[in-house]
Amino acid sequence: MKFFLDTADLDEIQEAASWGALAGVTTNPSLYAKIGGKLDDFHAHMKRICDIVGPECPVSAETVAMTRDEMVADGLKLAEIAPNIVVKIPTMVEGLAATKELAKHGVPVNMTLCFSVPQALLAARAGARYISPFIGRFDDISQDGLAEVGNIIAAIGNYDFSDSTVNGEQVEIIAASIRSANHVTQCALMGADIATVPFGVLKKMVQHPLTDRGLDSFMKDWEKVQNA
Ligand code: E4P
């Protein structure tokens, strides 16, 4: 499993990148608004993120258009920001059509706001490079987000979509809307390719009380050795 950071906050991205396990970043309009992002700085901000993580790490930047033509035009401009930009497009009819068109232009697409197996299958067939099923938003309405992601992983895994994607790459499932380290565990057990996590969840993923306790006793015992 690869880990993406789900944020537009440059400090968080810088810090997570320094830990050595970051493989990409996902953003969305809400995350950009959260950091006080301005419209005329959007492309420059995406470029800053691309520069921090480097060319090997995909950075998802979302379109805010509602028609296929606008999405394609917007997506092509976003793709010019850096070679590692992935255009994020919502799973809807116009989004599918735009994904197909962007794939023809060699632009990788992350189909977002995906909540069902049929949506995921259509996204893959339209040529999405990544599909982002959301977990937490299902949980928010008292439904089982993990079960739906598991179904999506299984259904997509039944087929070969490489003839639809840019450069014949395999479509990858990004488990999104993750709220806890346990969500990551469950998604890994179900075989999600990627988990995109908020910085708070990434920090919790590193922690374990037995690690803290073990480290504390090692340090105390080492002090005894020094004083012996
Ligand atoms: C995915 O790419 C989205 O940005 C994200 O995971 C949404 O998460 P949320 O439901 O916590 O807003």
mmCIF file with all atom_site columns, C-alpha atoms and ligand atoms in Angstrom, residues 6 26-28 31 88 112 132 134 137 176-179 196, ligand 1:
data_model
loop_
_atom_site.group_PDB
_atom_site.id
_atom_site.type_symbol
_atom_site.label_atom_id
_atom_site.label_alt_id
_atom_site.label_comp_id
_atom_site.label_asym_id
_atom_site.label_entity_id
_atom_site.label_seq_id
_atom_site.pdbx_PDB_ins_code
_atom_site.Cartn_x
_atom_site.Cartn_y
_atom_site.Cartn_z
_atom_site.occupancy
_atom_site.B_iso_or_equiv
_atom_site.pdbx_formal_charge
_atom_site.auth_seq_id
_atom_site.auth_comp_id
_atom_site.auth_asym_id
_atom_site.auth_atom_id
_atom_site.pdbx_PDB_model_num
ATOM   1  C CA . ASP A 1 6   ? -4.938  14.428 1.908   1.00 0.00 ? 6   ASP A CA 1
ATOM   2  C CA . THR A 1 26  ? -4.575  14.673 -2.858  1.00 0.00 ? 26  THR A CA 1
ATOM   3  C CA . THR A 1 27  ? -6.341  18.006 -2.552  1.00 0.00 ? 27  THR A CA 1
ATOM   4  C CA . ASN A 1 28  ? -9.915  19.154 -3.066  1.00 0.00 ? 28  ASN A CA 1
ATOM   5  C CA . LEU A 1 31  ? -9.012  21.447 1.647   1.00 0.00 ? 31  LEU A CA 1
ATOM   6  C CA . LYS A 1 88  ? -9.386  15.076 -10.022 1.00 0.00 ? 88  LYS A CA 1
ATOM   7  C CA . THR A 1 112 ? -13.396 11.250 -6.887  1.00 0.00 ? 112 THR A CA 1
ATOM   8  C CA . SER A 1 132 ? -11.224 7.349  -4.934  1.00 0.00 ? 132 SER A CA 1
ATOM   9  C CA . PHE A 1 134 ? -14.857 7.547  0.187   1.00 0.00 ? 134 PHE A CA 1
ATOM   10 C CA . ARG A 1 137 ? -18.704 10.049 4.483   1.00 0.00 ? 137 ARG A CA 1
ATOM   11 C CA . ALA A 1 176 ? -10.236 8.203  0.663   1.00 0.00 ? 176 ALA A CA 1
ATOM   12 C CA . SER A 1 177 ? -12.187 10.053 3.333   1.00 0.00 ? 177 SER A CA 1
ATOM   13 C CA . ILE A 1 178 ? -10.154 8.172  5.928   1.00 0.00 ? 178 ILE A CA 1
ATOM   14 C CA . ARG A 1 179 ? -10.807 9.115  9.548   1.00 0.00 ? 179 ARG A CA 1
ATOM   15 C CA . THR A 1 196 ? -4.926  9.070  1.219   1.00 0.00 ? 196 THR A CA 1
HETATM 16 C C1 . E4P B 2 .   ? -10.145 12.472 -1.384  1.00 0.00 ? 1   E4P B C1 1
HETATM 17 O O1 . E4P B 2 .   ? -9.298  12.631 -2.239  1.00 0.00 ? 1   E4P B O1 1
HETATM 18 C C2 . E4P B 2 .   ? -10.786 13.559 -0.627  1.00 0.00 ? 1   E4P B C2 1
HETATM 19 O O2 . E4P B 2 .   ? -9.982  14.701 -0.710  1.00 0.00 ? 1   E4P B O2 1
HETATM 20 C C3 . E4P B 2 .   ? -10.933 13.274 0.839   1.00 0.00 ? 1   E4P B C3 1
HETATM 21 O O3 . E4P B 2 .   ? -10.386 12.051 1.225   1.00 0.00 ? 1   E4P B O3 1
HETATM 22 C C4 . E4P B 2 .   ? -12.252 13.611 1.408   1.00 0.00 ? 1   E4P B C4 1
HETATM 23 O O4 . E4P B 2 .   ? -12.270 13.327 2.770   1.00 0.00 ? 1   E4P B O4 1
HETATM 24 P P1 . E4P B 2 .   ? -13.385 13.877 3.774   1.00 0.00 ? 1   E4P B P1 1
HETATM 25 O O5 . E4P B 2 .   ? -14.618 13.074 3.604   1.00 0.00 ? 1   E4P B O5 1
HETATM 26 O O6 . E4P B 2 .   ? -12.778 13.694 5.124   1.00 0.00 ? 1   E4P B O6 1
HETATM 27 O O7 . E4P B 2 .   ? -13.602 15.321 3.427   1.00 0.00 ? 1   E4P B O7 1
#
